[in-house]
PDB file of N, CA, C and O in Angstrom, chain B, residues numbered from 101:
ATOM      1  N   UNK B 101       4.688 -16.111  -0.197  1.00  0.00           N
ATOM      2  CA  UNK B 101       6.021 -16.191  -0.982  1.00  0.00           C
ATOM      3  C   UNK B 101       5.908 -15.565  -2.405  1.00  0.00           C
ATOM      4  O   UNK B 101       5.069 -16.045  -3.166  1.00  0.00           O
ATOM      5  N   UNK B 102       6.583 -14.672  -2.763  1.00  0.00           N
ATOM      6  CA  UNK B 102       6.505 -13.994  -4.009  1.00  0.00           C
ATOM      7  C   UNK B 102       8.093 -14.122  -4.829  1.00  0.00           C
ATOM      8  O   UNK B 102       9.079 -13.446  -4.535  1.00  0.00           O
ATOM      9  N   UNK B 103       8.026 -15.100  -5.841  1.00  0.00           N
ATOM     10  CA  UNK B 103       9.126 -15.537  -6.354  1.00  0.00           C
ATOM     11  C   UNK B 103       9.841 -16.388  -5.411  1.00  0.00           C
ATOM     12  O   UNK B 103       9.372 -17.482  -5.095  1.00  0.00           O
ATOM     13  N   UNK B 104      11.147 -15.882  -4.854  1.00  0.00           N
ATOM     14  CA  UNK B 104      11.926 -16.950  -3.990  1.00  0.00           C
ATOM     15  C   UNK B 104      11.736 -16.036  -2.578  1.00  0.00           C
ATOM     16  O   UNK B 104      12.140 -16.533  -1.527  1.00  0.00           O
ATOM     17  N   UNK B 105      11.231 -14.943  -2.569  1.00  0.00           N
ATOM     18  CA  UNK B 105      11.431 -13.883  -1.249  1.00  0.00           C
ATOM     19  C   UNK B 105       9.995 -14.336  -0.277  1.00  0.00           C
ATOM     20  O   UNK B 105       8.900 -14.554  -0.795  1.00  0.00           O
ATOM     21  N   UNK B 106      10.228 -14.408   1.010  1.00  0.00           N
ATOM     22  CA  UNK B 106       9.058 -14.535   1.793  1.00  0.00           C
ATOM     23  C   UNK B 106       8.861 -13.129   2.483  1.00  0.00           C
ATOM     24  O   UNK B 106       9.790 -12.424   2.878  1.00  0.00           O
ATOM     25  N   UNK B 107       7.615 -12.845   2.565  1.00  0.00           N
ATOM     26  CA  UNK B 107       7.145 -11.519   2.953  1.00  0.00           C
ATOM     27  C   UNK B 107       6.161 -11.639   4.062  1.00  0.00           C
ATOM     28  O   UNK B 107       5.321 -12.538   4.039  1.00  0.00           O
ATOM     29  N   UNK B 108       6.230 -10.688   5.128  1.00  0.00           N
ATOM     30  CA  UNK B 108       5.420 -10.794   6.377  1.00  0.00           C
ATOM     31  C   UNK B 108       4.032 -10.275   5.810  1.00  0.00           C
ATOM     32  O   UNK B 108       3.970  -9.709   4.718  1.00  0.00           O
ATOM     33  N   UNK B 109       2.964 -10.490   6.581  1.00  0.00           N
ATOM     34  CA  UNK B 109       1.656  -9.918   6.348  1.00  0.00           C
ATOM     35  C   UNK B 109       1.858  -8.431   6.314  1.00  0.00           C
ATOM     36  O   UNK B 109       2.774  -7.767   6.799  1.00  0.00           O
ATOM     37  N   UNK B 110       0.616  -7.989   5.516  1.00  0.00           N
ATOM     38  CA  UNK B 110       0.641  -6.398   5.329  1.00  0.00           C
ATOM     39  C   UNK B 110       1.658  -5.906   4.654  1.00  0.00           C
ATOM     40  O   UNK B 110       2.261  -4.869   4.931  1.00  0.00           O
ATOM     41  N   UNK B 111       1.858  -6.599   3.804  1.00  0.00           N
ATOM     42  CA  UNK B 111       3.204  -5.972   3.068  1.00  0.00           C
ATOM     43  C   UNK B 111       3.194  -5.379   1.619  1.00  0.00           C
ATOM     44  O   UNK B 111       2.922  -6.162   0.709  1.00  0.00           O
ATOM     45  N   UNK B 112       3.404  -4.368   1.385  1.00  0.00           N
ATOM     46  CA  UNK B 112       3.157  -3.729  -0.175  1.00  0.00           C
ATOM     47  C   UNK B 112       4.498  -3.947  -0.850  1.00  0.00           C
ATOM     48  O   UNK B 112       5.563  -3.600  -0.340  1.00  0.00           O
ATOM     49  N   UNK B 113       4.373  -4.590  -2.119  1.00  0.00           N
ATOM     50  CA  UNK B 113       5.373  -4.571  -2.837  1.00  0.00           C
ATOM     51  C   UNK B 113       5.153  -4.029  -4.256  1.00  0.00           C
ATOM     52  O   UNK B 113       4.000  -3.828  -4.638  1.00  0.00           O
ATOM     53  N   UNK B 114       6.066  -3.815  -4.952  1.00  0.00           N
ATOM     54  CA  UNK B 114       6.169  -3.148  -6.112  1.00  0.00           C
ATOM     55  C   UNK B 114       6.888  -4.149  -7.263  1.00  0.00           C
ATOM     56  O   UNK B 114       8.065  -4.484  -7.126  1.00  0.00           O
ATOM     57  N   UNK B 115       6.241  -4.507  -8.178  1.00  0.00           N
ATOM     58  CA  UNK B 115       6.800  -5.613  -9.068  1.00  0.00           C
ATOM     59  C   UNK B 115       6.668  -4.846 -10.477  1.00  0.00           C
ATOM     60  O   UNK B 115       6.102  -3.766 -10.648  1.00  0.00           O
ATOM     61  N   UNK B 116       7.357  -5.692 -11.521  1.00  0.00           N
ATOM     62  CA  UNK B 116       7.678  -5.216 -12.625  1.00  0.00           C
ATOM     63  C   UNK B 116       6.504  -5.774 -13.615  1.00  0.00           C
ATOM     64  O   UNK B 116       6.614  -6.899 -14.101  1.00  0.00           O
ATOM     65  N   UNK B 117       5.466  -5.011 -13.871  1.00  0.00           N
ATOM     66  CA  UNK B 117       4.371  -5.591 -14.879  1.00  0.00           C
ATOM     67  C   UNK B 117       4.651  -6.219 -16.047  1.00  0.00           C
ATOM     68  O   UNK B 117       3.799  -6.821 -16.702  1.00  0.00           O
ATOM     69  N   UNK B 118       5.976  -6.101 -16.396  1.00  0.00           N
ATOM     70  CA  UNK B 118       6.362  -6.776 -17.760  1.00  0.00           C
ATOM     71  C   UNK B 118       6.953  -8.324 -17.155  1.00  0.00           C
ATOM     72  O   UNK B 118       7.292  -9.259 -17.881  1.00  0.00           O
ATOM     73  N   UNK B 119       6.971  -8.323 -16.062  1.00  0.00           N
ATOM     74  CA  UNK B 119       7.476  -9.788 -15.800  1.00  0.00           C
ATOM     75  C   UNK B 119       6.732 -10.640 -15.126  1.00  0.00           C
ATOM     76  O   UNK B 119       6.198 -10.176 -14.118  1.00  0.00           O
ATOM     77  N   UNK B 120       6.508 -11.906 -15.413  1.00  0.00           N
ATOM     78  CA  UNK B 120       5.695 -12.770 -14.516  1.00  0.00           C
ATOM     79  C   UNK B 120       6.027 -13.113 -13.188  1.00  0.00           C
ATOM     80  O   UNK B 120       7.222 -13.350 -13.012  1.00  0.00           O
ATOM     81  N   UNK B 121       5.298 -13.200 -12.227  1.00  0.00           N
ATOM     82  CA  UNK B 121       5.500 -13.381 -10.862  1.00  0.00           C
ATOM     83  C   UNK B 121       4.583 -14.592 -10.384  1.00  0.00           C
ATOM     84  O   UNK B 121       3.523 -14.887 -10.936  1.00  0.00           O
ATOM     85  N   UNK B 122       5.166 -15.306  -9.205  1.00  0.00           N
ATOM     86  CA  UNK B 122       4.409 -16.331  -8.837  1.00  0.00           C
ATOM     87  C   UNK B 122       4.255 -16.159  -7.239  1.00  0.00           C
ATOM     88  O   UNK B 122       5.233 -15.914  -6.534  1.00  0.00           O
ATOM     89  N   UNK B 123       3.172 -16.283  -6.811  1.00  0.00           N
ATOM     90  CA  UNK B 123       2.895 -16.094  -5.351  1.00  0.00           C
ATOM     91  C   UNK B 123       2.330 -17.452  -4.898  1.00  0.00           C
ATOM     92  O   UNK B 123       1.519 -18.092  -5.568  1.00  0.00           O
ATOM     93  N   UNK B 124       2.834 -17.850  -3.676  1.00  0.00           N
ATOM     94  CA  UNK B 124       2.562 -19.004  -3.158  1.00  0.00           C
ATOM     95  C   UNK B 124       2.762 -18.980  -1.796  1.00  0.00           C
ATOM     96  O   UNK B 124       3.516 -18.148  -1.291  1.00  0.00           O
ATOM     97  N   UNK B 125       1.985 -20.059  -0.944  1.00  0.00           N
ATOM     98  CA  UNK B 125       1.846 -20.158   0.479  1.00  0.00           C
ATOM     99  C   UNK B 125       2.572 -21.504   0.510  1.00  0.00           C
ATOM    100  O   UNK B 125       2.179 -22.466  -0.149  1.00  0.00           O
ATOM    101  N   UNK B 126       3.839 -21.537   1.447  1.00  0.00           N
ATOM    102  CA  UNK B 126       4.454 -22.963   1.745  1.00  0.00           C
ATOM    103  C   UNK B 126       3.766 -23.858   2.306  1.00  0.00           C
ATOM    104  O   UNK B 126       3.023 -23.480   3.211  1.00  0.00           O
ATOM    105  N   UNK B 127       3.791 -25.216   1.975  1.00  0.00           N
ATOM    106  CA  UNK B 127       2.728 -26.206   2.463  1.00  0.00           C
ATOM    107  C   UNK B 127       3.119 -26.433   3.785  1.00  0.00           C
ATOM    108  O   UNK B 127       2.383 -27.214   4.388  1.00  0.00           O
ATOM    109  N   UNK B 128       4.179 -25.921   4.486  1.00  0.00           N
ATOM    110  CA  UNK B 128       4.234 -26.210   6.189  1.00  0.00           C
ATOM    111  C   UNK B 128       3.740 -24.978   6.597  1.00  0.00           C
ATOM    112  O   UNK B 128       3.918 -24.844   7.807  1.00  0.00           O
ATOM    113  N   UNK B 129       3.185 -24.009   6.078  1.00  0.00           N
ATOM    114  CA  UNK B 129       2.737 -22.689   6.686  1.00  0.00           C
ATOM    115  C   UNK B 129       1.558 -23.057   7.500  1.00  0.00           C
ATOM    116  O   UNK B 129       0.673 -23.842   7.158  1.00  0.00           O
ATOM    117  N   UNK B 130       1.646 -22.362   8.689  1.00  0.00           N
ATOM    118  CA  UNK B 130       0.454 -22.442   9.499  1.00  0.00           C
ATOM    119  C   UNK B 130      -0.557 -21.104   9.693  1.00  0.00           C
ATOM    120  O   UNK B 130      -1.340 -20.786  10.588  1.00  0.00           O
ATOM    121  N   UNK B 131      -0.158 -20.470   8.408  1.00  0.00           N
ATOM    122  CA  UNK B 131      -0.814 -18.908   8.515  1.00  0.00           C
ATOM    123  C   UNK B 131      -2.341 -19.023   7.916  1.00  0.00           C
ATOM    124  O   UNK B 131      -2.621 -19.889   7.088  1.00  0.00           O
ATOM    125  N   UNK B 132      -3.275 -18.105   8.391  1.00  0.00           N
ATOM    126  CA  UNK B 132      -4.549 -18.083   7.982  1.00  0.00           C
ATOM    127  C   UNK B 132      -4.599 -17.859   6.276  1.00  0.00           C
ATOM    128  O   UNK B 132      -3.609 -17.538   5.619  1.00  0.00           O
ATOM    129  N   UNK B 133      -5.619 -18.039   5.848  1.00  0.00           N
ATOM    130  CA  UNK B 133      -5.744 -17.662   4.269  1.00  0.00           C
ATOM    131  C   UNK B 133      -5.393 -16.074   4.397  1.00  0.00           C
ATOM    132  O   UNK B 133      -5.514 -15.347   5.383  1.00  0.00           O
ATOM    133  N   UNK B 134      -4.921 -15.769   3.095  1.00  0.00           N
ATOM    134  CA  UNK B 134      -4.822 -14.523   2.875  1.00  0.00           C
ATOM    135  C   UNK B 134      -5.443 -14.039   1.448  1.00  0.00           C
ATOM    136  O   UNK B 134      -5.899 -14.679   0.501  1.00  0.00           O
ATOM    137  N   UNK B 135      -5.275 -12.662   1.681  1.00  0.00           N
ATOM    138  CA  UNK B 135      -5.828 -12.010   0.144  1.00  0.00           C
ATOM    139  C   UNK B 135      -4.729 -11.199  -0.527  1.00  0.00           C
ATOM    140  O   UNK B 135      -3.755 -10.828   0.127  1.00  0.00           O
ATOM    141  N   UNK B 136      -4.862 -10.925  -1.781  1.00  0.00           N
ATOM    142  CA  UNK B 136      -4.014 -10.243  -2.497  1.00  0.00           C
ATOM    143  C   UNK B 136      -4.716  -9.233  -3.356  1.00  0.00           C
ATOM    144  O   UNK B 136      -5.695  -9.490  -4.057  1.00  0.00           O
ATOM    145  N   UNK B 137      -4.185  -8.162  -3.254  1.00  0.00           N
ATOM    146  CA  UNK B 137      -4.995  -6.744  -4.045  1.00  0.00           C
ATOM    147  C   UNK B 137      -3.718  -6.462  -4.955  1.00  0.00           C
ATOM    148  O   UNK B 137      -2.640  -6.087  -4.494  1.00  0.00           O
ATOM    149  N   UNK B 138      -3.972  -6.690  -6.304  1.00  0.00           N
ATOM    150  CA  UNK B 138      -3.089  -6.217  -7.028  1.00  0.00           C
ATOM    151  C   UNK B 138      -3.701  -4.673  -7.932  1.00  0.00           C
ATOM    152  O   UNK B 138      -4.861  -4.532  -8.319  1.00  0.00           O
ATOM    153  N   UNK B 139      -2.960  -3.998  -8.048  1.00  0.00           N
ATOM    154  CA  UNK B 139      -3.311  -2.433  -8.759  1.00  0.00           C
ATOM    155  C   UNK B 139      -1.988  -2.101  -9.600  1.00  0.00           C
ATOM    156  O   UNK B 139      -0.829  -2.338  -9.261  1.00  0.00           O
ATOM    157  N   UNK B 140      -2.416  -1.530 -10.714  1.00  0.00           N
ATOM    158  CA  UNK B 140      -1.550  -1.351 -11.756  1.00  0.00           C
ATOM    159  C   UNK B 140      -1.930   0.216 -12.184  1.00  0.00           C
ATOM    160  O   UNK B 140      -3.089   0.632 -12.194  1.00  0.00           O
ATOM    161  N   UNK B 141      -0.841   0.961 -12.514  1.00  0.00           N
ATOM    162  CA  UNK B 141      -1.222   2.261 -13.026  1.00  0.00           C
ATOM    163  C   UNK B 141       0.029   3.144 -13.430  1.00  0.00           C
ATOM    164  O   UNK B 141       1.070   2.548 -13.156  1.00  0.00           O
ATOM    165  N   UNK B 142       0.193   4.118 -13.878  1.00  0.00           N
ATOM    166  CA  UNK B 142       1.359   4.880 -14.392  1.00  0.00           C
ATOM    167  C   UNK B 142       1.690   5.945 -13.429  1.00  0.00           C
ATOM    168  O   UNK B 142       0.793   6.701 -13.056  1.00  0.00           O
ATOM    169  N   UNK B 143       2.956   6.082 -12.969  1.00  0.00           N
ATOM    170  CA  UNK B 143       3.335   7.107 -12.265  1.00  0.00           C
ATOM    171  C   UNK B 143       2.878   8.650 -12.717  1.00  0.00           C
ATOM    172  O   UNK B 143       3.145   9.029 -13.857  1.00  0.00           O
ATOM    173  N   UNK B 144       2.170   9.536 -11.770  1.00  0.00           N
ATOM    174  CA  UNK B 144       1.599  10.791 -12.396  1.00  0.00           C
ATOM    175  C   UNK B 144       2.753  11.770 -12.061  1.00  0.00           C
ATOM    176  O   UNK B 144       2.658  12.837 -12.668  1.00  0.00           O
ATOM    177  N   UNK B 145       3.840  11.653 -11.222  1.00  0.00           N
ATOM    178  CA  UNK B 145       4.784  12.337 -11.183  1.00  0.00           C
ATOM    179  C   UNK B 145       4.233  13.646  -9.969  1.00  0.00           C
ATOM    180  O   UNK B 145       4.554  14.821 -10.145  1.00  0.00           O
ATOM    181  N   UNK B 146       3.507  13.264  -8.946  1.00  0.00           N
ATOM    182  CA  UNK B 146       3.023  14.129  -7.921  1.00  0.00           C
ATOM    183  C   UNK B 146       3.348  13.535  -6.559  1.00  0.00           C
ATOM    184  O   UNK B 146       3.307  12.322  -6.355  1.00  0.00           O
ATOM    185  N   UNK B 147       3.693  14.493  -5.577  1.00  0.00           N
ATOM    186  CA  UNK B 147       3.859  13.929  -4.310  1.00  0.00           C
ATOM    187  C   UNK B 147       2.433  13.229  -3.731  1.00  0.00           C
ATOM    188  O   UNK B 147       1.284  13.575  -4.006  1.00  0.00           O
ATOM    189  N   UNK B 148       2.893  12.089  -2.804  1.00  0.00           N
ATOM    190  CA  UNK B 148       1.950  11.303  -2.336  1.00  0.00           C
ATOM    191  C   UNK B 148       1.955  11.616  -0.737  1.00  0.00           C
ATOM    192  O   UNK B 148       3.042  11.694  -0.165  1.00  0.00           O
ATOM    193  N   UNK B 149       1.007  11.754  -0.174  1.00  0.00           N
ATOM    194  CA  UNK B 149       0.748  11.749   1.378  1.00  0.00           C
ATOM    195  C   UNK B 149      -0.240  10.785   1.713  1.00  0.00           C
ATOM    196  O   UNK B 149      -1.303  10.816   1.092  1.00  0.00           O
ATOM    197  N   UNK B 150      -0.041   9.856   2.678  1.00  0.00           N
ATOM    198  CA  UNK B 150      -1.083   8.705   3.076  1.00  0.00           C
ATOM    199  C   UNK B 150      -1.176   8.832   4.707  1.00  0.00           C
ATOM    200  O   UNK B 150      -0.231   9.175   5.417  1.00  0.00           O
ATOM    201  N   UNK B 151      -2.256   8.553   5.088  1.00  0.00           N
ATOM    202  CA  UNK B 151      -2.628   8.387   6.229  1.00  0.00           C
ATOM    203  C   UNK B 151      -3.942   7.747   6.613  1.00  0.00           C
ATOM    204  O   UNK B 151      -4.992   8.383   6.518  1.00  0.00           O
ATOM    205  N   UNK B 152      -3.896   6.253   7.133  1.00  0.00           N
ATOM    206  CA  UNK B 152      -5.180   5.980   7.363  1.00  0.00           C
ATOM    207  C   UNK B 152      -5.675   5.407   5.952  1.00  0.00           C
ATOM    208  O   UNK B 152      -4.919   4.791   5.200  1.00  0.00           O
ATOM    209  N   UNK B 153      -7.046   5.676   5.662  1.00  0.00           N
ATOM    210  CA  UNK B 153      -7.651   5.455   4.556  1.00  0.00           C
ATOM    211  C   UNK B 153      -7.630   6.445   3.479  1.00  0.00           C
ATOM    212  O   UNK B 153      -8.215   6.317   2.403  1.00  0.00           O
ATOM    213  N   UNK B 154      -6.827   7.563   3.885  1.00  0.00           N
ATOM    214  CA  UNK B 154      -6.743   8.638   2.900  1.00  0.00           C
ATOM    215  C   UNK B 154      -5.502   8.839   2.308  1.00  0.00           C
ATOM    216  O   UNK B 154      -4.498   8.676   3.000  1.00  0.00           O
ATOM    217  N   UNK B 155      -5.395   9.196   1.042  1.00  0.00           N
ATOM    218  CA  UNK B 155      -4.058   9.321   0.227  1.00  0.00           C
ATOM    219  C   UNK B 155      -4.403  10.963  -0.604  1.00  0.00           C
ATOM    220  O   UNK B 155      -5.416  11.262  -1.235  1.00  0.00           O
ATOM    221  N   UNK B 156      -3.558  11.556  -0.414  1.00  0.00           N
ATOM    222  CA  UNK B 156      -3.636  12.840  -0.857  1.00  0.00           C
ATOM    223  C   UNK B 156      -2.196  13.382  -1.292  1.00  0.00           C
ATOM    224  O   UNK B 156      -1.174  12.712  -1.137  1.00  0.00           O
ATOM    225  N   UNK B 157      -2.215  14.564  -1.810  1.00  0.00           N
ATOM    226  CA  UNK B 157      -0.842  15.245  -2.109  1.00  0.00           C
ATOM    227  C   UNK B 157       0.055  15.840  -1.205  1.00  0.00           C
ATOM    228  O   UNK B 157       1.252  15.974  -1.461  1.00  0.00           O
ATOM    229  N   UNK B 158      -0.440  16.177  -0.230  1.00  0.00           N
ATOM    230  CA  UNK B 158       0.144  17.264   0.860  1.00  0.00           C
ATOM    231  C   UNK B 158      -0.721  16.740   2.319  1.00  0.00           C
ATOM    232  O   UNK B 158      -1.883  16.337   2.361  1.00  0.00           O
ATOM    233  N   UNK B 159       0.255  16.892   3.480  1.00  0.00           N
ATOM    234  CA  UNK B 159      -0.287  16.614   4.622  1.00  0.00           C
ATOM    235  C   UNK B 159      -1.342  17.299   4.963  1.00  0.00           C
ATOM    236  O   UNK B 159      -2.267  16.816   5.617  1.00  0.00           O
ATOM    237  N   UNK B 160      -1.283  18.778   4.450  1.00  0.00           N
ATOM    238  CA  UNK B 160      -2.546  19.812   4.737  1.00  0.00           C
ATOM    239  C   UNK B 160      -3.881  18.961   3.905  1.00  0.00           C
ATOM    240  O   UNK B 160      -5.003  19.039   4.404  1.00  0.00           O
ATOM    241  N   UNK B 161      -3.739  18.429   3.054  1.00  0.00           N
ATOM    242  CA  UNK B 161      -4.889  17.786   2.169  1.00  0.00           C
ATOM    243  C   UNK B 161      -5.461  16.529   3.070  1.00  0.00           C
ATOM    244  O   UNK B 161      -6.647  16.207   3.132  1.00  0.00           O
ATOM    245  N   UNK B 162      -4.484  15.955   3.682  1.00  0.00           N
ATOM    246  CA  UNK B 162      -4.872  14.902   4.608  1.00  0.00           C
ATOM    247  C   UNK B 162      -5.620  15.237   5.796  1.00  0.00           C
ATOM    248  O   UNK B 162      -6.610  14.604   6.163  1.00  0.00           O
ATOM    249  N   UNK B 163      -5.080  16.363   6.470  1.00  0.00           N
ATOM    250  CA  UNK B 163      -5.774  16.944   7.391  1.00  0.00           C
ATOM    251  C   UNK B 163      -7.330  17.391   7.190  1.00  0.00           C
ATOM    252  O   UNK B 163      -8.263  17.198   7.969  1.00  0.00           O
ATOM    253  N   UNK B 164      -7.342  17.958   6.087  1.00  0.00           N
ATOM    254  CA  UNK B 164      -8.618  18.311   5.524  1.00  0.00           C
ATOM    255  C   UNK B 164      -9.596  17.148   5.114  1.00  0.00           C
ATOM    256  O   UNK B 164     -10.809  17.327   5.006  1.00  0.00           O
ATOM    257  N   UNK B 165      -9.112  16.212   4.944  1.00  0.00           N
ATOM    258  CA  UNK B 165      -9.868  14.967   4.425  1.00  0.00           C
ATOM    259  C   UNK B 165     -10.479  14.390   5.876  1.00  0.00           C
ATOM    260  O   UNK B 165     -11.666  14.093   6.018  1.00  0.00           O
ATOM    261  N   UNK B 166      -9.551  14.292   6.840  1.00  0.00           N
ATOM    262  CA  UNK B 166      -9.874  13.992   8.166  1.00  0.00           C
ATOM    263  C   UNK B 166     -11.165  14.735   8.819  1.00  0.00           C
ATOM    264  O   UNK B 166     -12.140  14.227   9.372  1.00  0.00           O
ATOM    265  N   UNK B 167     -10.830  16.217   8.556  1.00  0.00           N
ATOM    266  CA  UNK B 167     -11.979  16.991   9.226  1.00  0.00           C
ATOM    267  C   UNK B 167     -13.160  16.803   8.434  1.00  0.00           C
ATOM    268  O   UNK B 167     -14.219  16.770   9.061  1.00  0.00           O
ATOM    269  N   UNK B 168     -13.209  16.650   6.968  1.00  0.00           N
ATOM    270  CA  UNK B 168     -14.563  16.453   6.114  1.00  0.00           C
ATOM    271  C   UNK B 168     -15.022  15.288   6.686  1.00  0.00           C
ATOM    272  O   UNK B 168     -16.197  15.267   7.053  1.00  0.00           O
ATOM    273  N   UNK B 169     -14.280  14.241   6.847  1.00  0.00           N
ATOM    274  CA  UNK B 169     -14.915  12.950   7.292  1.00  0.00           C
ATOM    275  C   UNK B 169     -15.559  12.975   8.733  1.00  0.00           C
ATOM    276  O   UNK B 169     -16.608  12.406   9.034  1.00  0.00           O
ATOM    277  N   UNK B 170     -14.780  13.712   9.561  1.00  0.00           N
ATOM    278  CA  UNK B 170     -15.267  13.755  11.009  1.00  0.00           C
ATOM    279  C   UNK B 170     -16.684  14.601  10.969  1.00  0.00           C
ATOM    280  O   UNK B 170     -17.586  14.279  11.743  1.00  0.00           O
ATOM    281  N   UNK B 171     -16.837  15.603  10.117  1.00  0.00           N
ATOM    282  CA  UNK B 171     -17.858  16.532   9.879  1.00  0.00           C
ATOM    283  C   UNK B 171     -19.097  15.815   9.212  1.00  0.00           C
ATOM    284  O   UNK B 171     -20.239  16.124   9.554  1.00  0.00           O
ATOM    285  N   UNK B 172     -18.863  14.896   8.297  1.00  0.00           N
ATOM    286  CA  UNK B 172     -19.908  14.452   7.234  1.00  0.00           C
ATOM    287  C   UNK B 172     -19.879  12.977   7.206  1.00  0.00           C
ATOM    288  O   UNK B 172     -20.729  12.454   6.486  1.00  0.00           O
ATOM    289  N   UNK B 173     -19.056  12.188   7.858  1.00  0.00           N
ATOM    290  CA  UNK B 173     -18.961  10.803   7.589  1.00  0.00           C
ATOM    291  C   UNK B 173     -19.064  10.498   6.222  1.00  0.00           C
ATOM    292  O   UNK B 173     -19.796   9.593   5.821  1.00  0.00           O
ATOM    293  N   UNK B 174     -18.411  11.160   5.520  1.00  0.00           N
ATOM    294  CA  UNK B 174     -18.383  10.992   3.840  1.00  0.00           C
ATOM    295  C   UNK B 174     -19.818  11.205   3.449  1.00  0.00           C
ATOM    296  O   UNK B 174     -20.410  10.263   2.922  1.00  0.00           O
ATOM    297  N   UNK B 175     -20.462  12.388   3.658  1.00  0.00           N
ATOM    298  CA  UNK B 175     -21.728  12.732   3.221  1.00  0.00           C
ATOM    299  C   UNK B 175     -22.870  11.841   3.755  1.00  0.00           C
ATOM    300  O   UNK B 175     -23.961  11.920   3.190  1.00  0.00           O
ATOM    301  N   UNK B 176     -22.721  11.058   4.726  1.00  0.00           N
ATOM    302  CA  UNK B 176     -23.714  10.376   5.368  1.00  0.00           C
ATOM    303  C   UNK B 176     -24.092   9.306   4.736  1.00  0.00           C
ATOM    304  O   UNK B 176     -25.235   8.919   4.976  1.00  0.00           O
ATOM    305  N   UNK B 177     -23.293   8.553   3.797  1.00  0.00           N
ATOM    306  CA  UNK B 177     -23.669   7.594   2.913  1.00  0.00           C
ATOM    307  C   UNK B 177     -23.724   6.465   3.739  1.00  0.00           C
ATOM    308  O   UNK B 177     -22.923   6.312   4.662  1.00  0.00           O
ATOM    309  N   UNK B 178     -24.769   5.518   3.427  1.00  0.00           N
ATOM    310  CA  UNK B 178     -25.038   4.304   4.278  1.00  0.00           C
ATOM    311  C   UNK B 178     -24.182   3.155   4.054  1.00  0.00           C
ATOM    312  O   UNK B 178     -24.502   2.165   3.397  1.00  0.00           O
ATOM    313  N   UNK B 179     -22.989   3.360   4.687  1.00  0.00           N
ATOM    314  CA  UNK B 179     -22.101   1.992   4.287  1.00  0.00           C
ATOM    315  C   UNK B 179     -22.487   0.999   5.143  1.00  0.00           C
ATOM    316  O   UNK B 179     -21.979  -0.120   5.060  1.00  0.00           O
TER     317      UNK B 179
END
C-alpha cells in the first residue's frame, strides 16, 4: 500500500519527490516479503525504449544491445 492505494506486485509508480509518502503492508496480508527500489532523476527530454533489462532511446538501439549481448555476454564479465 502506498498512501491509501493498493498496488499489485511488480508495479512501477511515479511519485512527487517533494511530497512525503508512506509504504506499508496490511497486517492481514499473506504476501511474501517485498523489496522497494526508489530512484530519482530529472527528465532528460529524450525518447525511451525498453525491453527486458535494456533501456535505450530507440527500438533499433534495443536490437543492437541484444545483438551485442548475444555476441559478447557483456564483454565476458564474470557475473
